[in-house]
Coordinates of C-alpha atoms and ligand atoms in Angstrom, one line a residue:
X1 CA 92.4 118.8 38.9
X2 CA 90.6 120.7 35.7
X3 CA 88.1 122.5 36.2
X4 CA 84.5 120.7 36.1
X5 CA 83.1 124.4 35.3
X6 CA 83.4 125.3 31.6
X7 CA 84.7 129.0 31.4
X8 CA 82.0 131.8 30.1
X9 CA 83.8 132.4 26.5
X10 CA 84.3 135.8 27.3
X11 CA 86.2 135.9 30.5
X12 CA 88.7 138.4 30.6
X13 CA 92.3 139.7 30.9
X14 CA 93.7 141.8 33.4
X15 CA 94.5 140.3 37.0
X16 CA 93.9 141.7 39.9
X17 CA 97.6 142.5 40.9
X18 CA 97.6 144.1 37.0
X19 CA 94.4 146.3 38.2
X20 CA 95.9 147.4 41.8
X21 CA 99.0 148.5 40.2
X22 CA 97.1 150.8 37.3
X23 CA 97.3 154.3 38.0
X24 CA 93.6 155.5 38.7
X25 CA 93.5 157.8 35.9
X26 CA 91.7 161.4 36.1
X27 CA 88.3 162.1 34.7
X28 CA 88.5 163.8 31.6
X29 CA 85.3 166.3 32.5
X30 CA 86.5 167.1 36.4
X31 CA 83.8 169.1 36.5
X32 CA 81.0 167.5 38.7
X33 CA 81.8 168.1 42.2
X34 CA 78.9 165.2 43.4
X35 CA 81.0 162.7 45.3
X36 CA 83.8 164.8 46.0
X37 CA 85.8 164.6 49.4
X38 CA 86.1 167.3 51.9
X39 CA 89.9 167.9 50.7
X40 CA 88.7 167.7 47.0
X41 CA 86.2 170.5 47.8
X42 CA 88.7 172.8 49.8
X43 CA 90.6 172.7 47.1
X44 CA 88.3 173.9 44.3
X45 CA 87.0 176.6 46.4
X46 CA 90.8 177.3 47.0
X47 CA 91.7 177.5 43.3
X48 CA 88.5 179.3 42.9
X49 CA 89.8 182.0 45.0
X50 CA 87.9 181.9 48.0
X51 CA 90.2 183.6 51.0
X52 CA 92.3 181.1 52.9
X53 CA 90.2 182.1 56.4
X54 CA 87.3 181.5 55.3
X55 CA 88.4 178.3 53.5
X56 CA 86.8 176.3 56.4
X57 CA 83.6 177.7 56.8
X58 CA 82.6 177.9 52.7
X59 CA 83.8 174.5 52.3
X60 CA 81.4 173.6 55.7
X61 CA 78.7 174.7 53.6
X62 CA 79.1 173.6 50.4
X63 CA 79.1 170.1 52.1
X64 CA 76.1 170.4 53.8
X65 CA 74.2 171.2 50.7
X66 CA 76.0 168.4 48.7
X67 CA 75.7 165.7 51.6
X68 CA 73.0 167.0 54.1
X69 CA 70.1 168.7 51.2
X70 CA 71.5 167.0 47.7
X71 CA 71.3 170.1 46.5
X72 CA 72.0 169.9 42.5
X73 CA 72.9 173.6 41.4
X74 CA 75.1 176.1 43.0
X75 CA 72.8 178.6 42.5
X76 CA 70.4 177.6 45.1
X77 CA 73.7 177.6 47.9
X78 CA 71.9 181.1 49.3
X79 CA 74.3 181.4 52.5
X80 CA 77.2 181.6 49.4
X81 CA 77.5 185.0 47.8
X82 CA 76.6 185.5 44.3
X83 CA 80.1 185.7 43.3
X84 CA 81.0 182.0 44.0
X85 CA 78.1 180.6 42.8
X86 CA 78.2 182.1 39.8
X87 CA 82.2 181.4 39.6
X88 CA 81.1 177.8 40.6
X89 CA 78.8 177.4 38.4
X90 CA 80.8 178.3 35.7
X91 CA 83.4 176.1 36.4
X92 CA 81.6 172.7 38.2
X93 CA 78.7 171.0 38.1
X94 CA 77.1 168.7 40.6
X95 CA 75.9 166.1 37.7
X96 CA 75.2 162.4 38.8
X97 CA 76.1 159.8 36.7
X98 CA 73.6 159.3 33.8
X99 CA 71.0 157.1 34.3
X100 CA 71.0 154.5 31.2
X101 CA 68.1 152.4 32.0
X102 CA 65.8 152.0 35.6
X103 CA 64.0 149.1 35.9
X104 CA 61.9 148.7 38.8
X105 CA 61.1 144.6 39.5
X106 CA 57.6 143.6 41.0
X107 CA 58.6 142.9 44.1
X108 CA 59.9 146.6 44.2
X109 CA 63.8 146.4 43.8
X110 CA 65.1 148.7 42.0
X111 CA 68.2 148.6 39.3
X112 CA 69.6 151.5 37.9
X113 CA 72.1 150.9 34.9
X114 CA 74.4 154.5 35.0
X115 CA 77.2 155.5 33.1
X116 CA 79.8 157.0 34.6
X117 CA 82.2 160.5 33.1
X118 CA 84.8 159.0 31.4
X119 CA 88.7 159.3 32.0
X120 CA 91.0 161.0 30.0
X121 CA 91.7 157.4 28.6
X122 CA 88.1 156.2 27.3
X123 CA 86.2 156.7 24.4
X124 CA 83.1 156.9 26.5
X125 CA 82.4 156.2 30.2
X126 CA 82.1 153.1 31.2
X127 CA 78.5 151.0 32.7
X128 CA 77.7 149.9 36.8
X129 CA 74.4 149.1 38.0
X130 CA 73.4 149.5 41.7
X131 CA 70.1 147.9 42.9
X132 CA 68.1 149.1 45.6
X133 CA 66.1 146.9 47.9
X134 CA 62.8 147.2 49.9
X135 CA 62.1 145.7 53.1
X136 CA 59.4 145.9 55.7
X137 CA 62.4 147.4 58.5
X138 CA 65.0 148.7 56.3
X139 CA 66.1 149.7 52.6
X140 CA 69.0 148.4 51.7
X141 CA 71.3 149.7 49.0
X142 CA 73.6 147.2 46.9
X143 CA 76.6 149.6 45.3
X144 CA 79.4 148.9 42.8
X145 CA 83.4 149.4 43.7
X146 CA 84.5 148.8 40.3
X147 CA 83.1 148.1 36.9
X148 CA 83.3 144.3 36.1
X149 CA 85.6 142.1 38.4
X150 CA 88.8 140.5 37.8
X151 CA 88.1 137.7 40.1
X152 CA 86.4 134.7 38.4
X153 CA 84.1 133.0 41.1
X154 CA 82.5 130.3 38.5
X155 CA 79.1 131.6 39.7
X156 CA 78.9 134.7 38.7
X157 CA 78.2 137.0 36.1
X158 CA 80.3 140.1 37.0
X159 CA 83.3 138.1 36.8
X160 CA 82.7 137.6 33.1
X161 CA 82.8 141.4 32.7
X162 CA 85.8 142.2 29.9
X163 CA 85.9 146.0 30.9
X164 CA 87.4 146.5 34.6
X165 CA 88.4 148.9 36.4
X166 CA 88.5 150.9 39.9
X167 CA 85.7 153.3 40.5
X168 CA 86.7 156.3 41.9
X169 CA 85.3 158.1 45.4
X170 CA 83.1 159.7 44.2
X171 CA 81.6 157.8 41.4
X172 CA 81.6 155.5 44.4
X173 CA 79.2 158.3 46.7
X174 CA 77.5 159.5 43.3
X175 CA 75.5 155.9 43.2
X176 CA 73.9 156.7 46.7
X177 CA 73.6 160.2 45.5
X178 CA 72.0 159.0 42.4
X179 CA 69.5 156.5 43.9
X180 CA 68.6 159.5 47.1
X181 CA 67.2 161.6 43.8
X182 CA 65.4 158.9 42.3
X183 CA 63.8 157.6 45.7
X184 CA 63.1 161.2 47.0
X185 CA 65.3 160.5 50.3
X186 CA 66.6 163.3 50.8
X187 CA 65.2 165.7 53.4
X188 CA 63.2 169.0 52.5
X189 CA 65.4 172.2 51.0
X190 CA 65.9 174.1 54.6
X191 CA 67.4 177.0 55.6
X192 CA 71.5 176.9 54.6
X193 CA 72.1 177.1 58.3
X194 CA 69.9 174.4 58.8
X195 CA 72.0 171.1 59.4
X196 CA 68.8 168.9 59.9
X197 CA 68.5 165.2 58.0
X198 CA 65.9 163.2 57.6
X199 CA 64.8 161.1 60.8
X200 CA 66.4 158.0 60.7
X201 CA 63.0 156.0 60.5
X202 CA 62.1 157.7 57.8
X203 CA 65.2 157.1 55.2
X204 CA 64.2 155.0 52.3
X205 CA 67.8 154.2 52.1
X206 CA 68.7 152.9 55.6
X207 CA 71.4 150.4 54.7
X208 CA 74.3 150.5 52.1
X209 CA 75.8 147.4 51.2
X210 CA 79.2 146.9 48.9
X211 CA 77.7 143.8 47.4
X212 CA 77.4 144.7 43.6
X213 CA 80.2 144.9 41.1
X214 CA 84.0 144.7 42.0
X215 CA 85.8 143.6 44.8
X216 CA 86.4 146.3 47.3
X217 CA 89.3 145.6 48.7
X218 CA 91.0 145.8 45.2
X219 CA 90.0 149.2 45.5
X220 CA 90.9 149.8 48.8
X221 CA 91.4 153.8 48.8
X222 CA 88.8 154.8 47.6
X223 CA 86.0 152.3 48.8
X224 CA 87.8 153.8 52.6
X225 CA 87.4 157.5 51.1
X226 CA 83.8 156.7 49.7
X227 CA 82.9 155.4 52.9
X228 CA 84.3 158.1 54.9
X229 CA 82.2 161.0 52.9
X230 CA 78.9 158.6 53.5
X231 CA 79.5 158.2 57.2
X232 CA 79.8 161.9 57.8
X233 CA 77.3 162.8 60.5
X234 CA 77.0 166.5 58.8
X235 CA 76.0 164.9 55.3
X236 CA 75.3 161.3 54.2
X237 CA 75.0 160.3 57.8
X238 CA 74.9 156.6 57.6
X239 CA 76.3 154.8 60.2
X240 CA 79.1 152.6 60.1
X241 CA 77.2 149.9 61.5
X242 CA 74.5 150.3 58.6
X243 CA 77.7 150.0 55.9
X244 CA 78.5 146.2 54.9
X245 CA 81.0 145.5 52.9
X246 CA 81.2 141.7 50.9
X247 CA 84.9 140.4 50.4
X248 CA 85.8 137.3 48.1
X249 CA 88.8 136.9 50.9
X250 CA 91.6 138.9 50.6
X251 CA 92.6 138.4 53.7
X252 CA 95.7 141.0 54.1
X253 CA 92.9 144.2 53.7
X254 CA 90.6 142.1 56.4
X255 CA 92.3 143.6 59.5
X256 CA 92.9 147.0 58.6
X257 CA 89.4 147.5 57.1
X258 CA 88.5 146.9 60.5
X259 CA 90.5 149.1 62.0
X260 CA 90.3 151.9 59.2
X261 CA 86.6 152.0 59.1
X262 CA 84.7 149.9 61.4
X263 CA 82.0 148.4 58.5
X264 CA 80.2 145.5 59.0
X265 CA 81.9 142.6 57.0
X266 CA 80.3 139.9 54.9
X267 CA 82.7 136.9 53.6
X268 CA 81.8 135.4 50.1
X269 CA 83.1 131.2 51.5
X270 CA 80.5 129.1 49.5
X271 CA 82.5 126.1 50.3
X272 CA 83.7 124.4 53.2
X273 CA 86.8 122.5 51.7
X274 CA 90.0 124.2 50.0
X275 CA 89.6 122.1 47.2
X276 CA 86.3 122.7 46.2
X277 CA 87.1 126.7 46.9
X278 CA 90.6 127.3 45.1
X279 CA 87.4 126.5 42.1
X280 CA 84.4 128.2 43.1
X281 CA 85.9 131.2 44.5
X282 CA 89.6 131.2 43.0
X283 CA 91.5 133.8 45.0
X284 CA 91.4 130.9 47.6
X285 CA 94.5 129.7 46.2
X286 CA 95.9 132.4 47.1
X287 CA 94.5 133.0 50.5
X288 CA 93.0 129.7 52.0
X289 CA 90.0 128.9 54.3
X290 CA 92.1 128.4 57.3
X291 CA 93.6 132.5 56.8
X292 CA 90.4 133.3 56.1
X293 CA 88.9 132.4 58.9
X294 CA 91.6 133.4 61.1
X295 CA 91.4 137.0 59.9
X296 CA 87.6 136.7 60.7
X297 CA 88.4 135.9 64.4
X298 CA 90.4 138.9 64.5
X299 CA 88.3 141.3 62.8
X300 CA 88.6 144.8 65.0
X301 CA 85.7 145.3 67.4
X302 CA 83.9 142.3 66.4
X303 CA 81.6 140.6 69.4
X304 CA 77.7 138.9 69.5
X305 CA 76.4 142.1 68.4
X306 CA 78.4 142.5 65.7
X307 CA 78.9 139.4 63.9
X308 CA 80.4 138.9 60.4
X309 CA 78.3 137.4 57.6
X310 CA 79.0 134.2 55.9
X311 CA 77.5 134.3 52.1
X312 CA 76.9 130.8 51.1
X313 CA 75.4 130.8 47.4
X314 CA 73.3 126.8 47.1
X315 CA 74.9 125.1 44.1
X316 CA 72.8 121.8 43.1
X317 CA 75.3 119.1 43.2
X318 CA 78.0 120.5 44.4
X319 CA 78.1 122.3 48.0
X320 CA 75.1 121.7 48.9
X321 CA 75.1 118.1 50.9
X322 CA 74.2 117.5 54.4
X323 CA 78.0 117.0 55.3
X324 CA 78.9 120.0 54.1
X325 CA 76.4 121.8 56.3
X326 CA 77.6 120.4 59.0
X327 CA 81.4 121.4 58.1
X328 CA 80.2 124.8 57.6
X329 CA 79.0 125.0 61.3
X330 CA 81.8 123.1 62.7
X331 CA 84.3 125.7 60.6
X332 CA 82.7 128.6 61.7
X333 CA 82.8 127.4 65.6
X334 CA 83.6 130.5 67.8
X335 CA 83.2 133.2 65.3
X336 CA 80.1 135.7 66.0
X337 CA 78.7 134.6 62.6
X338 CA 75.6 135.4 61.0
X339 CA 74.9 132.7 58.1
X340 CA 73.3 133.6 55.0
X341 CA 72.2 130.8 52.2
X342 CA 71.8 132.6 49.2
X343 CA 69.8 130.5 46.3
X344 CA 71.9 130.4 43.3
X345 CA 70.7 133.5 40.6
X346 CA 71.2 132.1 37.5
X347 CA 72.4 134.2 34.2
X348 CA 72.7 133.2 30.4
X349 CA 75.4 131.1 30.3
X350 CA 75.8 130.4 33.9
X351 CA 77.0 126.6 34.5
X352 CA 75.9 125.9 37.8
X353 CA 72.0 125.6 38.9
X354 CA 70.6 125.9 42.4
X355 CA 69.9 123.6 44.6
X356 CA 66.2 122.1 45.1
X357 CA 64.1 124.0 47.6
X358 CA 63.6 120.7 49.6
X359 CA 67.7 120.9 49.9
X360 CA 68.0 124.0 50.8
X361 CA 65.5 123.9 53.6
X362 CA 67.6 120.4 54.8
X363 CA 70.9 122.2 54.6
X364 CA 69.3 125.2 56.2
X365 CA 67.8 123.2 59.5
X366 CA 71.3 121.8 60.1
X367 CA 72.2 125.6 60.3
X368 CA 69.5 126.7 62.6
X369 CA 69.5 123.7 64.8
X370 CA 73.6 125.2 65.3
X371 CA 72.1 128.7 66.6
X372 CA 72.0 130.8 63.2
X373 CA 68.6 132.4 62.5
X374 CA 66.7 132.1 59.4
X375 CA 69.5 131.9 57.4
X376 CA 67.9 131.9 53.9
X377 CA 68.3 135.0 51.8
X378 CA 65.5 135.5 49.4
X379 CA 66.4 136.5 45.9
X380 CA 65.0 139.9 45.3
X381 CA 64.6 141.5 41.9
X382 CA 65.0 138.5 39.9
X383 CA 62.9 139.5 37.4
X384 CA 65.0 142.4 36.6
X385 CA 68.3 141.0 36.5
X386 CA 69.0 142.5 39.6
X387 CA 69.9 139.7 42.4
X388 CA 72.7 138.5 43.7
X389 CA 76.0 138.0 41.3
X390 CA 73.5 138.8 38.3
X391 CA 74.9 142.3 38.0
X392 CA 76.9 143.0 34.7
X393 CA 76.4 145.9 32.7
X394 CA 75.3 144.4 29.5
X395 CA 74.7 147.6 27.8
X396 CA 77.6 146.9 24.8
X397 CA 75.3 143.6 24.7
X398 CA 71.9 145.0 24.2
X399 CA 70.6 147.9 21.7
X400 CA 69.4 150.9 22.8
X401 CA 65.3 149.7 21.5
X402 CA 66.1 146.8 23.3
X403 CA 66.6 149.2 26.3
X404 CA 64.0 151.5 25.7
X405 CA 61.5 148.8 25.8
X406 CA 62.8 147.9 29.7
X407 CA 62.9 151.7 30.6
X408 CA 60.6 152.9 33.5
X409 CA 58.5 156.4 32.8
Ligands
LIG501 N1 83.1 140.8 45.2 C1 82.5 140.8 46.5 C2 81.1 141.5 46.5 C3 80.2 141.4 45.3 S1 79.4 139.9 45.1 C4 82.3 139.4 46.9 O1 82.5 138.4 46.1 O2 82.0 139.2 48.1 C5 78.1 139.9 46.4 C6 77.6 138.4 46.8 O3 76.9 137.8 45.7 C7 78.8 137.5 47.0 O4 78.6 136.7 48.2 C8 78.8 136.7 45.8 O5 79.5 135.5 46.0 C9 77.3 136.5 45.6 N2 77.0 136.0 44.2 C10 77.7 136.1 43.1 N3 77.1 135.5 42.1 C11 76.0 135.0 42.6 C12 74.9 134.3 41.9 N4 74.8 134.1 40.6 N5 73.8 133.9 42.7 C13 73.9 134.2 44.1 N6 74.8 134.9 44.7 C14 75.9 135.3 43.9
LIG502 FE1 84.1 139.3 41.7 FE2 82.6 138.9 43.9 FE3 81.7 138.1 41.5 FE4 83.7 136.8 42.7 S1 81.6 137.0 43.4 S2 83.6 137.5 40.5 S3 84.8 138.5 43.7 S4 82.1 140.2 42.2

């Protein structure tokens, strides 16, 4: 069957089997040490020539004020003596990426648009955005695993990204990192010996969600890594159980995420027939509703307190009828399943629309009456580009007094 949804003109090349099999290349600055792994750290201070016996304990400490303060020079590291800092110093930085644009939307979700260091390979570094989000009981924030997406889900706008490619660990952790600074969550410059973090209730950035650009489980490794350094009790400290990460479907990394790293899981399904999937969402051809699902059931430790999410995005016309509510209950029959309807976010030059309101409320009381509660996600940050599948980094698109005129003081 051809497609009834007109390609975006500038969908591009590289497949996902083309991006898995690139080498990740190095950065061309290695300098910034913000994001870095406990290995990556060990062995700086290493080549830096900090004695092998006290490679543990230096390395303890640097952490703590990376991770647990967010410290941002080496200079202020006063249980390091003034050798190192000043040999670390010299040598590293702990630089975040740079902030292109912040836009901050009415509703109070933020979107930062960062550039990363470039690689040895590019000209400059390339664009993500991650988007923060305010709620009454929790802040949530959305981060990127690579820029752009080789997947082409017809709705949206990341997939029409030309530039791909994997983000690394840390440029991975430096988003959180980034987004701590500009939110003033981390806790209060302590004493180095000092291995206190902010009280859980009072984090600004309670949740972390893989839901922006890329598909993490093209970028397995690092998106594991990544989640390992923000997990760490002595640093980051968020829980696994506060981590969610949001999969297209490909199914043979469902199980071992699971096993590897006990996240919360999301599924991206938006339709409840292969047909009308292998087009939405086209890596269904490869790995069809039935695997899917399967892998769902089998998901490591999962149970009726930890349920996977089911993203469904409301397409007028065309997933959004009463039967298919219906299929989407029956499918999901005997999975601990939350349900999330998420109204369609429209971009410029999007094909689809979303459904009426009055639809979405019919589809969503089929879905209630089957258990699920309130299972309608409301769009936050519209306004600023910043909601669901609206992420792209459109900076090659837009001049810089375009952007200036967006920028937040
Ligand atoms: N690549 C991963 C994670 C990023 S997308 C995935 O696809 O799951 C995060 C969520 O936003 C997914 O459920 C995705 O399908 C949804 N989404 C994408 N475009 C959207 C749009 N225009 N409106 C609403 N949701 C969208
Ligand atoms: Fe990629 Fe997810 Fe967007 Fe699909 S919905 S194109 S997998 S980012």
């Amino acid at each position: 069957m051809a497609s009834p949804f007109p390609k975006s003109p500038d969908t591009h090349n590289p497949t996902a089997v083309e991006l898995e099999k690139t080498p990740t290349s190095l950065p061309a600055q290695p300098s910034t040490l913000a994001g870095a792994n406990r290995l990556e750290l060990g062995q700086v201070l290493s080549q830096l020539g900090v004695p092998q016996k006290q490679l543990r304990m230096r390395t303890a400490q640097v952490w703590s004020w990376i991770y647990a303060h967010g410290t941002k020079s080496f200079e202020a590291m006063s249980d390091l003596n003034k050798d190192l800092r000043t040999t670390l110093t010299k040598a590293h930085s702990l630089e975040r990426p740079k902030i292109v644009e912040e836009l901050v939307s009415k509703d109070g979700t933020r979107k930062w648009l960062l550039r990363l260091q470039p690689m040895a390979n590019e000209p400059q570094g390339p664009e993500i955005e991650t988007v923060y989000i305010p709620e009454a009981d929790r802040g949530t924030l959305c981060i990127s695993s690579q820029v752009g997406c080789t997947l082409n889900c017809t709705f949206c706008h990341t997939g029409t990204q030309r530039l791909v490619r994997n983000l690394t660990s840390a440029e991975i952790v430096a988003q959180i990192m980034l987004a701590r600074d500009r939110l003033g969550d981390w806790p209060e410059a302590t004493s180095p010996d000092d291995e206190r973090h902010l009280p859980s209730g009072d984090r600004k950035i309670t949740n972390i969600v893989l839901m922006g650009m890329g598909e993490p489980f093209y970028n397995y490794d690092n998106v594991k890594t990544a989640m390992e350094i923000v997990s760490d009790g002595t640093g980051l400290s968020t829980s696994k159980r506060r981590i969610t990460l949001s999969t297209s479907g490909v199914v043979p990394k469902i199980i071992p995420w699971g096993a590897d790293t006990g996240t919360n899981l999301a599924i991206s399904l938006h339709a409840v027939t292969d047909e009308l999937r292998n087009e939405l969402v086209p890596i269904n051809r490869k790995y069809p509703i039935k695997d899917l699902l399967q892998a769902c059931r089998d998901y490591p430790g999962l149970s009726n307190a930890r349920r996977i999410t089911f993203e469904y995005v409301m397409l007028d016309g065309i997933n959004d009828s009463l039967s298919d509510a219906r299929e989407l209950v029956r499918l999901l029959r005997g999975i601990p399943a939350k349900i999330n309807l998420i109204p369609f976010n429209p971009w410029p030059g999007s094909v689809h629309s979303c459904s009426s309101w009055p639809k979405i409320e019919k589809f969503a009381e089929i879905v209630n009456k089957a258990g699920y509660a309130s299972p309608v996600r409301t769009p936050r940050g519209r306004d600023i580009f910043a909601a669901c599948g609206q992420l792209k980094s459109s900076s090659q698109k837009r001049s810089a007094s375009q952007r200036l005129a967006h920028q937040v003081p």
